[in-house]
Coordinates of C-alpha atoms in Angstrom, one line a residue:
M534 CA -53.5 91.8 -192.4
K535 CA -55.5 95.0 -192.8
V536 CA -54.1 98.5 -192.8
G537 CA -55.7 99.2 -189.4
D538 CA -54.1 96.2 -187.7
S539 CA -50.8 98.0 -187.0
P540 CA -50.5 101.6 -185.7
V541 CA -47.4 102.1 -187.8
F542 CA -49.5 103.0 -190.8
R543 CA -50.7 106.1 -188.9
R544 CA -47.1 107.4 -189.5
F545 CA -47.4 107.9 -193.2
W546 CA -48.8 110.7 -195.4
Y547 CA -52.1 110.2 -197.1
V548 CA -54.1 112.4 -199.6
A549 CA -57.1 113.9 -197.9
M550 CA -58.7 116.2 -200.6
P551 CA -58.1 118.6 -203.4
A552 CA -56.5 121.8 -202.0
A553 CA -59.1 123.8 -203.9
K554 CA -61.8 122.3 -201.6
L555 CA -60.5 124.6 -198.8
D556 CA -61.7 127.6 -200.7
E557 CA -65.2 126.5 -199.6
G558 CA -64.3 126.8 -195.9
P559 CA -63.4 124.3 -193.1
Q560 CA -63.6 120.7 -194.3
P561 CA -64.1 117.5 -192.2
F562 CA -61.9 114.5 -192.8
S563 CA -61.4 111.2 -191.0
L564 CA -58.3 109.0 -191.0
F565 CA -57.7 105.9 -188.8
G566 CA -60.7 106.9 -186.7
E567 CA -59.4 110.4 -186.1
D568 CA -61.9 113.1 -187.0
M569 CA -60.2 116.3 -188.1
V570 CA -61.0 119.6 -189.6
I571 CA -58.8 120.9 -192.4
W572 CA -58.9 124.7 -193.0
R573 CA -56.9 127.5 -194.5
A574 CA -56.2 130.7 -192.5
A575 CA -56.2 134.2 -194.0
D576 CA -52.4 134.2 -194.2
G577 CA -52.5 131.0 -196.3
T578 CA -51.5 128.5 -193.6
V579 CA -53.3 125.2 -193.9
S580 CA -54.1 123.5 -190.6
A581 CA -55.5 120.1 -189.6
L582 CA -57.0 120.0 -186.1
K583 CA -59.1 117.6 -184.1
D584 CA -62.7 118.2 -185.2
E585 CA -63.9 118.8 -181.7
C586 CA -63.8 121.9 -179.6
C587 CA -62.1 121.3 -176.2
H588 CA -65.0 123.2 -174.5
R589 CA -68.1 121.2 -175.2
A590 CA -67.1 118.9 -178.1
A591 CA -68.8 120.7 -181.0
K592 CA -67.5 120.1 -184.4
L593 CA -65.1 122.8 -185.6
S594 CA -65.8 121.9 -189.2
L595 CA -69.3 123.4 -188.7
G596 CA -67.6 126.7 -187.7
E597 CA -66.0 129.4 -189.8
V598 CA -62.6 130.9 -190.5
L599 CA -62.0 134.3 -188.9
G600 CA -58.7 135.7 -190.0
N601 CA -56.1 133.2 -188.8
S602 CA -58.4 131.4 -186.4
I603 CA -61.2 128.9 -186.8
Q604 CA -64.3 129.7 -184.7
C605 CA -66.4 127.0 -182.9
P606 CA -70.0 127.3 -183.9
Y607 CA -71.2 126.5 -180.4
H608 CA -69.8 129.2 -178.1
G609 CA -67.5 131.1 -180.4
W610 CA -64.2 129.9 -179.1
E611 CA -61.4 130.5 -181.6
F612 CA -58.3 128.4 -182.3
G613 CA -55.2 129.2 -184.2
T614 CA -53.5 127.0 -186.8
D615 CA -51.4 125.5 -184.0
G616 CA -54.6 124.4 -182.2
H617 CA -54.3 126.8 -179.2
C618 CA -57.2 128.9 -178.2
T619 CA -56.9 132.5 -179.3
S620 CA -60.2 133.9 -178.0
I621 CA -63.0 133.0 -175.6
P622 CA -65.8 135.6 -176.0
Q623 CA -67.2 134.9 -172.6
R624 CA -63.9 135.5 -171.0
P625 CA -62.3 138.7 -172.2
G626 CA -58.6 139.2 -171.5
L627 CA -57.5 135.7 -172.4
T628 CA -54.1 135.1 -170.8
P629 CA -51.3 132.9 -172.2
E630 CA -51.7 130.6 -169.2
I631 CA -55.4 130.0 -170.0
A632 CA -54.7 129.6 -173.7
A633 CA -52.0 127.0 -173.0
R634 CA -54.6 124.8 -171.3
A635 CA -57.3 125.4 -174.0
F636 CA -56.2 123.7 -177.2
V637 CA -57.2 121.0 -179.7
K638 CA -54.9 118.3 -181.1
R639 CA -53.0 119.2 -184.2
Y640 CA -52.2 116.8 -187.1
H641 CA -49.5 116.9 -189.7
V642 CA -50.7 118.6 -192.9
A643 CA -49.1 119.7 -196.2
I644 CA -50.0 120.8 -199.7
R645 CA -48.4 118.8 -202.5
Y646 CA -49.4 118.4 -206.2
E647 CA -52.6 120.5 -205.6
Y648 CA -53.8 118.1 -202.9
V649 CA -54.0 118.3 -199.1
W650 CA -52.0 115.5 -197.4
V651 CA -52.3 114.5 -193.7
A652 CA -50.5 112.2 -191.3
V653 CA -52.0 111.2 -187.9
E654 CA -48.7 110.8 -186.2
D655 CA -45.1 111.8 -186.8
P656 CA -44.3 110.5 -190.4
V657 CA -41.5 108.0 -190.9
M658 CA -40.9 109.3 -194.4
D659 CA -41.7 112.4 -196.5
I660 CA -44.3 112.8 -199.2
P661 CA -42.8 111.3 -202.4
H662 CA -40.9 113.8 -204.6
L663 CA -42.0 114.2 -208.2
P664 CA -39.3 116.2 -210.0
E665 CA -41.5 116.4 -213.2
F666 CA -44.3 118.3 -211.4
G667 CA -44.1 121.9 -212.4
A668 CA -40.9 121.3 -214.5
P669 CA -40.5 123.0 -217.9
G670 CA -41.8 120.8 -220.7
F671 CA -44.3 118.9 -218.5
R672 CA -48.0 119.5 -217.9
Y673 CA -50.2 118.4 -215.0
I674 CA -53.6 116.7 -215.6
D675 CA -55.8 116.0 -212.7
C676 CA -57.7 112.7 -213.1
F677 CA -59.7 111.1 -210.2
H678 CA -60.3 111.5 -206.5
E679 CA -63.0 109.0 -205.5
P680 CA -63.9 106.2 -203.0
W681 CA -63.2 102.5 -203.9
D682 CA -64.6 99.6 -201.9
M683 CA -61.3 97.7 -201.6
S684 CA -58.3 97.1 -199.4
L685 CA -55.4 99.5 -199.4
F686 CA -52.9 96.6 -199.6
R687 CA -54.7 95.0 -202.6
L688 CA -54.2 98.3 -204.5
A689 CA -50.5 98.2 -203.7
D690 CA -50.3 94.6 -205.0
N691 CA -51.9 95.7 -208.3
F692 CA -49.4 98.5 -208.9
F693 CA -46.8 95.9 -210.0
D694 CA -49.0 93.1 -211.4
L695 CA -48.1 92.6 -215.0
A696 CA -49.8 89.2 -215.1
H697 CA -53.3 90.7 -215.0
V698 CA -52.9 93.1 -217.9
A699 CA -53.8 90.5 -220.6
F700 CA -57.1 89.6 -218.9
V701 CA -58.3 92.6 -217.0
H702 CA -57.3 95.1 -219.6
R703 CA -58.2 93.2 -222.7
D704 CA -60.4 96.1 -223.9
T705 CA -57.7 98.7 -223.5
Q706 CA -54.0 97.6 -223.5
G707 CA -54.1 93.8 -222.8
D708 CA -53.4 91.1 -225.4
I709 CA -55.3 88.0 -224.3
T710 CA -53.3 85.9 -226.8
N711 CA -50.0 86.8 -225.0
P712 CA -50.7 86.2 -221.3
V713 CA -47.0 85.7 -220.2
P714 CA -45.7 88.9 -218.7
P715 CA -42.3 90.2 -219.6
A716 CA -39.3 89.9 -217.2
E717 CA -38.8 92.8 -214.8
D718 CA -35.9 94.2 -212.7
V719 CA -36.8 94.9 -209.1
E720 CA -34.9 97.1 -206.8
E721 CA -35.5 97.8 -203.1
I722 CA -35.5 101.3 -201.7
E723 CA -35.8 102.4 -198.1
F724 CA -39.6 102.6 -197.9
G725 CA -40.5 100.9 -201.2
I726 CA -39.4 99.2 -204.4
I727 CA -38.8 100.1 -208.0
S728 CA -39.8 97.8 -210.9
R729 CA -38.6 98.2 -214.5
A730 CA -39.8 96.4 -217.6
I731 CA -40.3 96.8 -221.3
V732 CA -43.9 95.8 -221.8
P733 CA -45.6 95.1 -225.2
V734 CA -49.2 96.3 -225.2
A735 CA -52.2 96.5 -227.5
N736 CA -52.8 100.0 -228.7
R737 CA -56.5 100.2 -229.5
K738 CA -58.4 103.4 -230.4
V739 CA -58.5 104.7 -226.8
G740 CA -54.8 104.1 -226.5
Q741 CA -54.0 105.7 -229.8
D742 CA -55.8 108.8 -228.8
Y743 CA -53.7 109.2 -225.7
T744 CA -50.3 108.0 -227.0
G745 CA -50.4 109.7 -230.4
I746 CA -49.2 106.3 -231.9
K747 CA -51.5 105.0 -234.6
Q748 CA -50.3 101.4 -234.8
D749 CA -52.3 98.6 -233.2
K750 CA -49.4 97.6 -230.9
T751 CA -46.7 99.4 -229.2
V752 CA -44.3 99.0 -226.2
R753 CA -44.0 100.7 -222.9
D754 CA -40.7 101.4 -221.2
R755 CA -42.2 101.2 -217.7
T756 CA -40.7 102.2 -214.4
V757 CA -42.9 101.8 -211.3
T758 CA -41.8 103.4 -208.0
W759 CA -43.9 102.4 -205.0
W760 CA -43.7 104.0 -201.6
A761 CA -45.3 102.3 -198.7
P762 CA -48.0 101.9 -197.9
C763 CA -49.8 102.8 -201.1
T764 CA -48.4 105.5 -203.3
R765 CA -47.1 104.9 -206.8
K766 CA -45.3 106.7 -209.7
L767 CA -45.8 104.9 -213.0
H768 CA -43.4 106.4 -215.5
I769 CA -44.2 105.3 -219.1
K770 CA -42.0 106.2 -222.1
F771 CA -43.4 105.4 -225.5
P772 CA -41.4 104.9 -228.8
N773 CA -42.5 108.3 -230.1
G774 CA -41.0 110.1 -227.2
V775 CA -44.1 110.7 -225.2
E776 CA -43.7 110.4 -221.4
H777 CA -46.9 109.6 -219.5
I778 CA -46.4 109.7 -215.7
I779 CA -49.3 108.4 -213.6
F780 CA -49.2 109.2 -209.9
T781 CA -51.6 107.2 -207.7
A782 CA -52.3 107.4 -204.0
G783 CA -54.5 105.3 -201.8
T784 CA -56.0 106.6 -198.6
P785 CA -57.5 104.1 -196.1
V786 CA -61.1 105.0 -195.0
A787 CA -61.9 101.6 -193.6
D788 CA -60.7 98.0 -193.9
K789 CA -62.3 97.7 -197.3
K790 CA -62.7 101.3 -198.5
I791 CA -60.1 103.7 -199.8
I792 CA -59.9 107.1 -201.5
F793 CA -58.3 106.6 -204.9
T794 CA -56.4 109.7 -206.1
Q795 CA -54.8 109.9 -209.5
F796 CA -53.2 112.5 -211.7
C797 CA -50.8 112.4 -214.6
I798 CA -47.9 114.4 -215.8
R799 CA -47.0 114.5 -219.5
N800 CA -44.2 116.0 -221.7
D801 CA -46.5 116.8 -224.7
T802 CA -49.0 119.6 -225.3
E803 CA -52.8 120.0 -225.3
E804 CA -52.6 120.4 -229.1
Q805 CA -50.8 117.1 -229.5
V806 CA -52.9 115.1 -227.1
P807 CA -55.9 116.7 -225.4
A808 CA -56.0 116.2 -221.6
A809 CA -59.5 114.7 -222.1
A810 CA -58.0 111.9 -224.2
A811 CA -55.4 111.1 -221.5
I812 CA -58.0 111.1 -218.8
A813 CA -60.4 108.9 -220.9
H814 CA -57.7 106.2 -221.4
D815 CA -56.7 106.1 -217.8
R816 CA -60.3 106.2 -216.6
K817 CA -61.1 103.2 -218.7
V818 CA -58.1 101.3 -217.4
T819 CA -58.8 102.1 -213.8
L820 CA -62.5 101.1 -214.1
E821 CA -61.3 97.7 -215.5
D822 CA -59.2 97.4 -212.4
K823 CA -61.9 98.6 -210.1
R824 CA -64.4 95.9 -211.1
I825 CA -61.9 93.2 -210.1
L826 CA -60.2 94.7 -207.1
E827 CA -63.5 95.5 -205.4
S828 CA -64.3 91.8 -205.5
T829 CA -61.2 90.9 -203.5
R830 CA -61.2 90.4 -199.7
A831 CA -59.8 93.0 -197.4
D832 CA -57.0 91.2 -195.6
V833 CA -53.6 90.5 -197.3
P834 CA -51.1 88.0 -195.9
I835 CA -48.2 90.1 -194.9
M836 CA -47.0 88.8 -191.5
P837 CA -45.2 85.4 -191.3
W838 CA -48.0 83.7 -189.4
E839 CA -50.7 84.5 -192.0
A840 CA -51.6 81.8 -194.4
P841 CA -50.0 82.6 -197.7
E842 CA -51.9 82.8 -201.0
A843 CA -50.9 80.7 -204.0
G844 CA -48.4 82.4 -206.2
M845 CA -46.3 82.3 -209.4
P846 CA -42.8 83.5 -210.4
C847 CA -44.1 86.8 -211.9
D848 CA -45.5 87.8 -208.5
K849 CA -41.9 88.7 -207.6
A850 CA -42.5 92.5 -207.3
N851 CA -45.7 92.5 -205.3
N852 CA -44.3 89.8 -203.0
M853 CA -41.3 92.1 -202.4
A854 CA -43.8 94.9 -201.6
R855 CA -45.5 92.7 -199.0
K856 CA -42.1 91.9 -197.6
K857 CA -41.3 95.6 -197.3
L858 CA -44.6 96.2 -195.5
R859 CA -43.8 93.5 -193.1
E860 CA -40.4 95.0 -192.4
I861 CA -42.0 98.4 -191.8
V862 CA -44.4 96.8 -189.3
E863 CA -41.6 95.0 -187.5
T864 CA -39.1 98.0 -187.5
Y865 CA -41.3 101.0 -186.8
G866 CA -44.4 99.6 -185.1
P867 CA -45.1 97.9 -181.8
P868 CA -45.1 94.1 -181.7
L869 CA -48.2 92.6 -183.1
A870 CA -50.0 89.7 -181.3
R871 CA -49.6 86.6 -183.4
A872 CA -52.8 85.2 -184.7
A873 CA -54.1 82.1 -182.9
E874 CA -52.8 78.9 -184.4

């Protein structure tokens, strides 16, 4: 199964772009084949509209913001944040009746954690809540926002995969001499799962710089919260009291292309561990993942009729995530045609 195979995944929130990007003017964005323009009005309202004027189909993203409206570059028609036309220069005295017939489609949009989020259709769940964001004693460090050539569902798999750490991350935190992953407790929540484990890890130089721990080995008290289809909070507590929270979101661009967004929240200070050191560690880890994940195929067996992949007992958490995705498709989406036998 690929993320575009069921329309139910149009009903979730996805990260589109950094909110600061809107300072440059209207921005084009595409999600599930829907071209939209994201822009900020003078009063601060952020809007996501179909990137096509209802008059002669010009792209509104090529236009400009005038007060609380966006102006089409072709004939100057203006549209408010709700998508309704507010001005037609060639037709002075625009009446409410005419305005009601002249509109462009509006999409769900929100600002969270310094990023713009969008949903194509009515969301079945809210954007995940991060109580540590902006809380006293915690700092925010922006990390990455970039395209990866991989499936959205493969990234969701990788969020829980402790078995790959010894091999993929042997230059950062993996210990190739200890490939057996620790046991984990897994709990289901409405739109996701939570995995908890105490994980021994190697603590090489790049790790020491970001943990503040100078020993060659340490342990992570690790809690992973995953919300479907591909958003994760990885809350790591180290023995020295440092808490490193990694928030990752995948946005589907195509069957085998996503936008990978990641930031972290920490309970230490810049003087204790520079943000650059935290970013350097997580950057190295994610690049190790990227090399492998981009080699995987796009489709992931989620539905009952799809041929399963070989597995092992420590795949428990990501198998539960696949089950949760299947339940979402079956509960909130239209019936899917069974693949030919």
